[in-house]
Structure formats: C-alpha cells, structure tokens
Tab-separated table of C-alpha atoms in Angstrom:
chain	number	residue	atom	x	y	z
R	31	ASP	CA	-33.093	13.156	29.034
R	32	GLY	CA	-31.715	9.617	29.428
R	33	THR	CA	-34.616	8.164	27.503
R	34	LEU	CA	-33.569	4.671	26.108
R	35	TRP	CA	-35.117	4.288	22.402
R	36	VAL	CA	-35.781	0.779	21.122
R	37	ALA	CA	-36.357	-0.122	17.739
R	38	THR	CA	-38.474	-3.219	16.953
R	39	THR	CA	-40.404	-5.060	14.438
R	40	GLU	CA	-43.543	-3.773	16.362
R	41	GLY	CA	-42.512	-0.067	15.974
R	42	LEU	CA	-40.724	2.313	18.121
R	43	PHE	CA	-40.483	2.271	21.838
R	44	ALA	CA	-39.222	4.817	24.449
R	45	TYR	CA	-38.063	3.481	28.022
R	46	GLY	CA	-38.172	6.045	30.684
R	47	SER	CA	-39.304	6.693	34.329
R	48	GLU	CA	-43.015	4.916	33.464
R	49	GLY	CA	-41.432	1.856	31.703
R	50	TYR	CA	-42.110	1.333	28.097
R	51	GLN	CA	-44.226	3.342	25.809
R	52	ARG	CA	-45.045	2.463	22.134
R	53	LEU	CA	-44.898	5.603	19.946
R	54	THR	CA	-46.859	5.586	16.456
R	55	ASP	CA	-49.170	7.489	14.123
R	56	ASP	CA	-51.015	6.471	11.084
R	57	PHE	CA	-47.804	6.541	8.805
R	58	ALA	CA	-45.432	4.656	11.210
R	59	GLU	CA	-48.225	2.166	11.684
R	60	ARG	CA	-47.792	1.495	8.044
R	61	SER	CA	-44.282	1.124	8.187
R	62	ARG	CA	-43.802	-0.013	11.720
R	63	SER	CA	-40.815	-2.553	11.286
R	64	VAL	CA	-37.955	-0.102	12.493
R	65	ARG	CA	-34.663	-1.222	11.516
R	66	ALA	CA	-32.264	1.714	12.705
R	67	LEU	CA	-32.132	4.794	15.012
R	68	ALA	CA	-29.866	7.709	15.453
R	69	ASP	CA	-30.391	10.480	18.382
R	70	ASP	CA	-29.507	14.067	17.277
R	71	GLY	CA	-29.015	15.468	20.625
R	72	ALA	CA	-31.618	18.146	20.269
R	73	GLY	CA	-34.904	16.266	20.950
R	74	ARG	CA	-35.330	14.456	17.575
R	75	VAL	CA	-34.704	10.728	16.903
R	76	TRP	CA	-34.105	9.617	13.483
R	77	LEU	CA	-35.668	6.124	12.466
R	78	ALA	CA	-35.458	4.164	9.281
R	79	THR	CA	-37.896	1.015	8.437
R	80	MET	CA	-37.517	-2.172	6.709
R	81	ASP	CA	-39.113	-0.890	3.463
R	82	GLY	CA	-36.673	1.945	3.089
R	83	GLN	CA	-38.809	4.852	4.745
R	84	VAL	CA	-36.351	7.397	6.752
R	85	LEU	CA	-38.270	9.186	9.420
R	86	GLY	CA	-38.032	11.849	12.156
R	87	TYR	CA	-39.515	11.836	15.641
R	88	ALA	CA	-39.845	15.063	17.471
R	89	ALA	CA	-42.333	16.638	19.872
R	90	GLY	CA	-44.752	13.546	19.635
R	91	ALA	CA	-44.945	13.463	16.000
R	92	PHE	CA	-43.336	11.542	13.164
R	93	HIS	CA	-42.326	13.278	9.793
R	94	ARG	CA	-41.015	11.316	6.727
R	95	VAL	CA	-37.760	12.248	5.142
R	96	ARG	CA	-37.634	10.265	2.180
R	97	GLU	CA	-37.370	6.594	0.854
R	98	VAL	CA	-34.035	5.231	-0.076
R	99	GLY	CA	-33.046	2.264	-2.231
R	100	GLY	CA	-32.792	-1.204	-0.333
R	101	ALA	CA	-33.853	-1.776	3.248
R	102	VAL	CA	-31.974	0.717	5.763
R	103	GLN	CA	-29.817	-1.103	8.224
R	104	ALA	CA	-28.114	2.017	9.875
R	105	LEU	CA	-28.274	5.497	10.724
R	106	CYS	CA	-26.186	8.201	12.186
R	107	ARG	CA	-26.044	11.980	12.507
R	108	ASP	CA	-22.514	13.364	12.457
R	109	ARG	CA	-21.154	16.591	14.254
R	110	GLY	CA	-21.890	18.639	10.886
R	111	GLY	CA	-25.413	17.765	11.118
R	112	ARG	CA	-25.656	15.335	8.214
R	113	LEU	CA	-27.591	12.066	8.569
R	114	TRP	CA	-25.980	8.844	7.124
R	115	VAL	CA	-27.823	6.171	6.003
R	116	GLY	CA	-26.534	2.439	5.522
R	117	THR	CA	-28.452	0.077	3.296
R	118	TYR	CA	-28.601	-3.389	2.786
R	119	GLY	CA	-27.101	-3.670	-0.776
R	120	ASP	CA	-27.561	-0.049	-2.012
R	121	GLY	CA	-24.348	1.376	-0.356
R	122	LEU	CA	-24.057	4.241	2.093
R	123	TYR	CA	-26.025	7.770	1.793
R	124	SER	CA	-25.533	11.256	3.413
R	125	TYR	CA	-28.156	13.693	3.812
R	126	ASP	CA	-27.383	17.308	4.499
R	127	ALA	CA	-31.195	18.620	4.619
R	128	ARG	CA	-30.973	19.680	1.048
R	129	ARG	CA	-29.713	16.524	-0.978
R	130	PHE	CA	-28.542	12.852	-0.512
R	131	ARG	CA	-25.191	11.596	-1.701
R	132	ARG	CA	-24.692	8.149	-2.612
R	133	PHE	CA	-21.212	5.922	-1.718
R	134	THR	CA	-20.803	2.405	-2.973
R	135	PRO	CA	-17.853	0.141	-3.562
R	136	ALA	CA	-16.729	2.315	-6.394
R	137	GLN	CA	-15.786	4.846	-3.947
R	138	GLY	CA	-13.937	2.641	-1.434
R	139	LEU	CA	-16.473	0.882	0.536
R	140	PRO	CA	-15.698	-2.749	1.296
R	141	ALA	CA	-19.447	-4.112	0.390
R	142	ALA	CA	-22.532	-2.368	-0.571
R	143	ARG	CA	-24.169	-3.812	2.544
R	144	VAL	CA	-23.707	-1.468	5.074
R	145	LEU	CA	-24.594	-2.897	8.444
R	146	CYS	CA	-23.910	0.030	11.071
R	147	LEU	CA	-22.426	3.440	11.554
R	148	ALA	CA	-20.851	5.665	14.157
R	149	GLU	CA	-18.765	8.760	14.426
R	150	THR	CA	-15.960	9.484	16.949
R	151	ALA	CA	-14.784	12.750	18.375
R	152	ASP	CA	-12.085	13.221	15.584
R	153	GLY	CA	-14.758	13.414	12.977
R	154	THR	CA	-14.217	9.887	11.576
R	155	LEU	CA	-17.367	8.028	10.453
R	156	TRP	CA	-16.904	4.607	11.072
R	157	VAL	CA	-18.661	2.228	8.977
R	158	GLY	CA	-19.372	-1.505	9.769
R	159	THR	CA	-20.073	-3.658	6.591
R	160	GLN	CA	-20.763	-7.308	5.555
R	161	ARG	CA	-16.969	-7.249	4.666
R	162	GLY	CA	-15.383	-5.547	7.461
R	163	LEU	CA	-14.881	-2.065	9.343
R	164	VAL	CA	-13.720	0.973	7.428
R	165	GLY	CA	-13.480	4.769	8.651
R	166	TYR	CA	-14.412	7.642	6.187
R	167	ASP	CA	-12.439	10.909	7.062
R	168	GLY	CA	-14.353	13.129	4.532
R	169	ARG	CA	-12.145	11.953	1.519
R	170	THR	CA	-11.230	8.432	1.687
R	171	PHE	CA	-12.362	5.051	3.369
R	172	ALA	CA	-9.423	3.198	5.305
R	173	ALA	CA	-9.349	0.180	7.575
R	174	PRO	CA	-8.713	0.811	11.334
R	175	ALA	CA	-4.928	0.842	12.560
R	176	TYR	CA	-5.352	-0.819	16.005
R	177	GLY	CA	-3.108	-3.928	15.741
R	178	ALA	CA	-4.894	-7.166	15.928
R	179	ASP	CA	-8.298	-5.950	14.390
R	180	VAL	CA	-11.802	-6.988	13.565
R	181	SER	CA	-11.699	-5.755	10.042
R	182	GLY	CA	-12.485	-9.382	8.591
R	183	PRO	CA	-15.873	-10.293	10.254
R	184	ALA	CA	-19.016	-8.823	9.365
R	185	ILE	CA	-19.597	-6.150	11.720
R	186	ALA	CA	-23.042	-6.096	13.284
R	187	ALA	CA	-23.056	-3.102	15.501
R	188	LEU	CA	-21.047	0.117	16.453
R	189	THR	CA	-21.235	2.823	19.219
R	190	VAL	CA	-19.106	5.327	20.869
R	191	ASP	CA	-19.173	5.832	24.699
R	192	ARG	CA	-19.090	8.993	26.899
R	193	GLY	CA	-15.437	8.868	26.999
R	194	GLY	CA	-14.984	8.926	22.998
R	195	ARG	CA	-14.313	5.128	22.882
R	196	LEU	CA	-15.434	3.087	20.075
R	197	TRP	CA	-17.110	-0.179	20.377
R	198	VAL	CA	-17.561	-2.831	17.752
R	199	GLY	CA	-19.682	-5.833	17.858
R	200	THR	CA	-19.371	-8.561	15.222
R	201	TYR	CA	-22.047	-10.975	13.888
R	202	ALA	CA	-19.995	-13.658	15.548
R	203	GLY	CA	-21.072	-12.157	18.812
R	204	GLY	CA	-17.720	-10.438	19.790
R	205	VAL	CA	-17.734	-7.021	21.441
R	206	TYR	CA	-14.512	-4.887	21.253
R	207	GLY	CA	-13.412	-1.609	22.280
R	208	VAL	CA	-10.325	0.669	21.462
R	209	VAL	CA	-8.231	0.766	24.578
R	210	ASP	CA	-4.853	2.419	24.703
R	211	GLY	CA	-4.787	2.190	21.087
R	212	ARG	CA	-5.433	-1.360	20.605
R	213	TRP	CA	-8.652	-3.646	20.422
R	214	ARG	CA	-10.012	-5.173	23.834
R	215	GLN	CA	-12.810	-7.825	23.840
R	216	VAL	CA	-15.380	-7.366	26.420
R	217	LEU	CA	-17.759	-10.306	25.367
R	218	ASP	CA	-17.030	-13.500	23.754
R	219	GLY	CA	-18.307	-14.493	20.334
R	220	GLN	CA	-20.392	-17.219	21.306
R	221	ARG	CA	-23.784	-15.386	21.103
R	222	PRO	CA	-24.861	-13.751	18.033
R	223	LEU	CA	-25.127	-9.760	18.500
R	224	ARG	CA	-27.589	-7.583	16.889
R	225	CYS	CA	-26.775	-3.714	18.353
R	226	LEU	CA	-25.184	-1.542	20.714
R	227	ALA	CA	-25.641	1.458	22.713
R	228	ALA	CA	-23.651	3.175	25.276
R	229	ASP	CA	-25.305	5.481	28.048
R	230	ARG	CA	-24.102	8.208	30.256
R	231	ALA	CA	-23.531	6.266	33.340
R	232	GLY	CA	-20.763	4.449	31.313
R	233	ARG	CA	-22.903	1.342	30.723
R	234	LEU	CA	-22.633	-0.612	27.357
R	235	TRP	CA	-26.098	-2.041	26.382
R	236	VAL	CA	-25.918	-5.053	24.007
R	237	ARG	CA	-28.719	-6.687	22.281
R	238	LEU	CA	-27.988	-10.470	21.718
R	239	THR	CA	-29.960	-12.678	19.561
R	240	ALA	CA	-31.338	-16.387	20.513
R	241	TRP	CA	-28.748	-18.884	20.591
R	242	TRP	CA	-29.210	-22.396	20.826
R	243	GLY	CA	-25.596	-23.878	21.166
R	244	PRO	CA	-24.637	-27.175	22.190
R	245	ASP	CA	-23.188	-26.206	25.641
R	246	HIS	CA	-25.660	-23.322	26.949
R	247	PRO	CA	-28.728	-22.168	25.001
R	248	TYR	CA	-29.694	-18.504	25.344
R	249	PRO	CA	-33.135	-17.065	24.704
R	250	GLY	CA	-31.791	-13.756	23.709
R	251	GLY	CA	-32.642	-10.424	24.890
R	252	LEU	CA	-30.931	-7.164	26.272
R	253	VAL	CA	-27.799	-7.007	28.510
R	254	TYR	CA	-25.844	-4.250	29.782
R	255	CYS	CA	-22.318	-4.227	30.689
R	256	GLN	CA	-20.432	-1.922	33.372
R	257	GLY	CA	-16.764	-2.967	34.027
R	258	ASP	CA	-16.342	-6.714	34.236
R	259	GLN	CA	-20.140	-7.221	35.146
R	260	ALA	CA	-22.848	-8.232	32.666
R	261	ARG	CA	-26.611	-8.028	33.569
R	262	VAL	CA	-29.698	-9.249	31.737
R	263	PHE	CA	-32.310	-6.412	31.204
R	264	PRO	CA	-36.046	-6.717	30.491
R	265	GLY	CA	-36.834	-6.136	26.933
R	266	PRO	CA	-39.774	-4.218	25.542
R	267	PRO	CA	-43.182	-5.612	25.298
R	268	ALA	CA	-42.724	-6.396	21.657
R	269	GLY	CA	-40.287	-9.175	23.023
R	270	PRO	CA	-36.505	-9.042	23.360
R	271	ASN	CA	-35.824	-11.069	20.070
R	272	GLN	CA	-37.686	-8.217	18.077
R	273	VAL	CA	-35.307	-5.535	19.160
R	274	SER	CA	-33.372	-4.354	16.022
R	275	ALA	CA	-31.694	-1.188	17.203
R	276	LEU	CA	-30.946	0.856	20.484
R	277	ALA	CA	-30.341	4.603	21.117
R	278	VAL	CA	-29.833	6.471	24.380
R	279	ASP	CA	-30.380	10.230	24.379
C-alpha cells in the first residue's frame, strides 16, 4: 500500500497518510532496537533486532520466529519464500519456514560479517559483506561482472528498484546502480551511508549518517533521489540518526 517502514533504535515506525506511527507490543518493546527489515509483499514485514531476534509483523501484531547467533544486520525474502538473515560475524542464514541453513566463508562468503542483502529478478541473492559484494545463484557465491566494480569496499546497503536495477551503497558513502551492464555512481562518497530503499515512484531513499567533514558538516538524515535531484526528507520522531533500515511495501 506504499507504506514506508523505518527501523530505528527506538523500534519500528510506519510512515503513511497520517505521518509516522510507532508500532510495538510487550515483546517488541523488550527488543526494540530494530536493525533490519524485509517486506514480503503480502502484508507482512520481517524485522530483526540488535539482540538477534527475528520477528514478523502483520495485522497489527508481532510474532517471534527465532533467535540467531550474532547481531542481525540484514534481512531479505526471496521469490521462493525463503527468508535470508545476515549477521554481524555469524555468517548468512536461510529460513524456509521449516529449518534454518547457515553459510560461512567456508561456503564461499567473502566474510562472516554480512551487512546487507537483496534479490534481483534473475533469482540472484546479492550479499554485501565487510569485504565486498557477491551474488549467490543457489549453488555458489561469485563477485559481480559489471566492469569497474564496487567489490572491494565494505558494502553498507543494497536495494532493487521497480525496474529490477540493483543499487549498492558503500560505507564510504558512494551509491552505485547497474546501468547498461556497468556501475553508475549517483551519489559521491563524502557522506557515510547506512541504508537504501526504492519506492514505486522510482525514488531511491538513502539514509546518510552524520558527517563532520572539513568542508561541509552534515547532520545526517533521510534523502531521496529521483533522476538528478536529491532532496532531504524529515526523519521519524526517534531522530534521523537513529534510522537503521528502510523498506517500502
């Protein structure tokens, strides 16, 4: 329905026609520092907390799936219905509603710290790690083949837009999209980046962290990009620098 879901250290917020609304219950209140979000397109939002809890939210209620090893950094639900969980030091998990399966550097991950996840239309699961970007085709992990790439820096965020284009944000602050088979940079690398999301209107949402550079200090917050334009957008009541993940349904 176009709701913007915002994960913060103060819990889960939904932004709709009436502005921001904080969503909580007793369990979510105890584990309220939300680190990652994934929308399943059927009215359910998956979220993960700093203390390793994986939760679902639907019809106004939270339900707990399980606790995984390590702090959860990223979630992604693929076209086959599996939920992928990236952790900070414990590798990558997949969940098919029956069991969890774990992937580590022994299976081909560049690093055990998985920072972000996204799936493209060809079924490739893109995994951003502390040591670069790889794609998983269901059998093996491989670096992208898009010319001059972003496989080296730590990957902070991934998203896929309505046209199926993959967007990549690095911890150095650069934002890249795959255009005509090659990387195209749309934001420079001067402001640290935390998360990305693409909406139905073709806008790319970017959460930039606070930056006190020598030339132009920046307090951080939400920015959306459309074409060659970038605009600042008001953050949730928790404060723009508390935003840790974004999702649009």
